[in-house]
Short mmCIF file of C-alpha atoms in Angstrom, two decimals:
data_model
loop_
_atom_site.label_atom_id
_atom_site.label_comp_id
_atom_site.label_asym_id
_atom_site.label_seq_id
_atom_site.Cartn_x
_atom_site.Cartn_y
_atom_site.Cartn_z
CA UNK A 1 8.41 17.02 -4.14
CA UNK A 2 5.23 15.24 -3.00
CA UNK A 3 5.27 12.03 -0.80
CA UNK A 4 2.64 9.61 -1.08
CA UNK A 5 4.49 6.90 1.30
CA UNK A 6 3.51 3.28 0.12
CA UNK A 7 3.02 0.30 0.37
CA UNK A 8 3.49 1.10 4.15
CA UNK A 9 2.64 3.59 6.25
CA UNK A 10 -0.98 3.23 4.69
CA UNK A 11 -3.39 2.71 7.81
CA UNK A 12 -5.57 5.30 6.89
CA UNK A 13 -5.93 3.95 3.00
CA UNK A 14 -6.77 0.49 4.49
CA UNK A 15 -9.08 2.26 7.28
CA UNK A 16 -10.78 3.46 4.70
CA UNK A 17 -10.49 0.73 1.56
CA UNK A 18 -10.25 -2.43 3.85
CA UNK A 19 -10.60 -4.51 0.69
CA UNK A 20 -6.90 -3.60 -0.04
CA UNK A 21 -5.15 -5.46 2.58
CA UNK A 22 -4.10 -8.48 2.96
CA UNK A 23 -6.49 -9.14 6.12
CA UNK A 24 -9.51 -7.24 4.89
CA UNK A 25 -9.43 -5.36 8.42
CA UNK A 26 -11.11 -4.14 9.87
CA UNK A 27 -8.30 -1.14 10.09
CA UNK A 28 -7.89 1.47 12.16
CA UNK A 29 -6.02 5.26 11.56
CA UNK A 30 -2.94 4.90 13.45
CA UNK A 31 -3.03 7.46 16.55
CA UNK A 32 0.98 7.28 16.87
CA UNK A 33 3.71 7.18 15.20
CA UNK A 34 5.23 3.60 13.90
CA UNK A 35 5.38 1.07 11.93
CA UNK A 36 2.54 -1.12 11.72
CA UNK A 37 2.22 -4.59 10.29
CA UNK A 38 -0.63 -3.61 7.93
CA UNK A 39 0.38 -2.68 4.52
CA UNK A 40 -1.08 -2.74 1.03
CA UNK A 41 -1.65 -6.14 -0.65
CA UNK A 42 0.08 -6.33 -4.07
CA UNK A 43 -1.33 -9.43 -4.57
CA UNK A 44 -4.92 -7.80 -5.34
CA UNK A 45 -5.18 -6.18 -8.66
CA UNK A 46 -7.55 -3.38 -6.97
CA UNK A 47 -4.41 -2.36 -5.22
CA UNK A 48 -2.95 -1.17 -8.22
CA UNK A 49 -5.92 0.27 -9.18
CA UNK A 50 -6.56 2.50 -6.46
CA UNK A 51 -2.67 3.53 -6.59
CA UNK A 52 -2.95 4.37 -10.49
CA UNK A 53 -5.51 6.44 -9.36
CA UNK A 54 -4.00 8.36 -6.28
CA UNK A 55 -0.53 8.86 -8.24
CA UNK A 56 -3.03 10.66 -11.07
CA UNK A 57 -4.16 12.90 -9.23
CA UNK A 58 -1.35 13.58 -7.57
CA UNK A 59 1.02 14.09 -10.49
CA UNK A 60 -1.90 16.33 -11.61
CA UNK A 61 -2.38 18.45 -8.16
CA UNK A 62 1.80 19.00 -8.03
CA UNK A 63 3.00 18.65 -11.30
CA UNK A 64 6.64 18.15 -10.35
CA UNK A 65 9.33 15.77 -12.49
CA UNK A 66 9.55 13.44 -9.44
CA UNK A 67 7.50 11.83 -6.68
CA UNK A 68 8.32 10.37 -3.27
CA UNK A 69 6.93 7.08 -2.93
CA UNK A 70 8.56 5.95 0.37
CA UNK A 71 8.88 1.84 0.03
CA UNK A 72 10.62 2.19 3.36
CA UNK A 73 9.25 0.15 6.68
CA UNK A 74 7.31 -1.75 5.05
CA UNK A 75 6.94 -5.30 7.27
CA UNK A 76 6.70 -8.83 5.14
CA UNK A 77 4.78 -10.62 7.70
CA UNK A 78 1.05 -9.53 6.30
CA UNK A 79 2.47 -10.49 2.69
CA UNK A 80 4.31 -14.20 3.84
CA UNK A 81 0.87 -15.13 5.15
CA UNK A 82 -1.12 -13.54 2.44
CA UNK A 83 -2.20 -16.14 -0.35
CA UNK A 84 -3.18 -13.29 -3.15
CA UNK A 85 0.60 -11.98 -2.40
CA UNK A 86 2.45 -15.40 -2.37
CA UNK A 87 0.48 -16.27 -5.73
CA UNK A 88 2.18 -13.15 -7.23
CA UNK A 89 5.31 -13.80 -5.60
CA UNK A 90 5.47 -17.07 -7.23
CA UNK A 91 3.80 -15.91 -11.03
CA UNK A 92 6.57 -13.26 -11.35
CA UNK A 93 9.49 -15.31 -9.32
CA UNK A 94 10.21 -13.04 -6.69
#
């Protein structure tokens, strides 16, 4: 079963696609194991973009009936401060 670990654990997406954090960076690939405060921004569309597209090809590279997608350690704080996220938040009452 693949693993694509999200919306955390993603330092390397956001090293790489600053634009989809909550911040806009700049990033940097973690060199250690953790949990880091920088996750993906679901309040940005492109977000869900870029994650239709790397579940595609995924589903297409191992085509198994499931998928890992983590949603473990995944810190709020980058979200609570984020305006795109707390606009979402309050759109779909969450």
């Amino acid at each position: 079963i693949p693993e694509i670990d999200l919306p955390g654990h993603m330092l390397a997406a956001l090293a790489a696609y600053p634009e989809l954090g909550c911040t806009g960076g700049p990033y940097e690939v973690a060199d250690s194991w953790g949990v880091f405060d920088d996750v993906l921004c679901p309040g940005k569309e492109e977000t869900f973009t870029f994650l239709e597209s790397v579940l595609s090809e995924v589903i297409e590279l191992f085509p198994s009936e499931y998928i890992h997608i983590g949603g473990d350690e995944c810190p709020k704080v980058r979200w609570e401060e984020c305006p795109d996220c707390q606009t979402r938040i309050k759109e779909l009452n969450l």
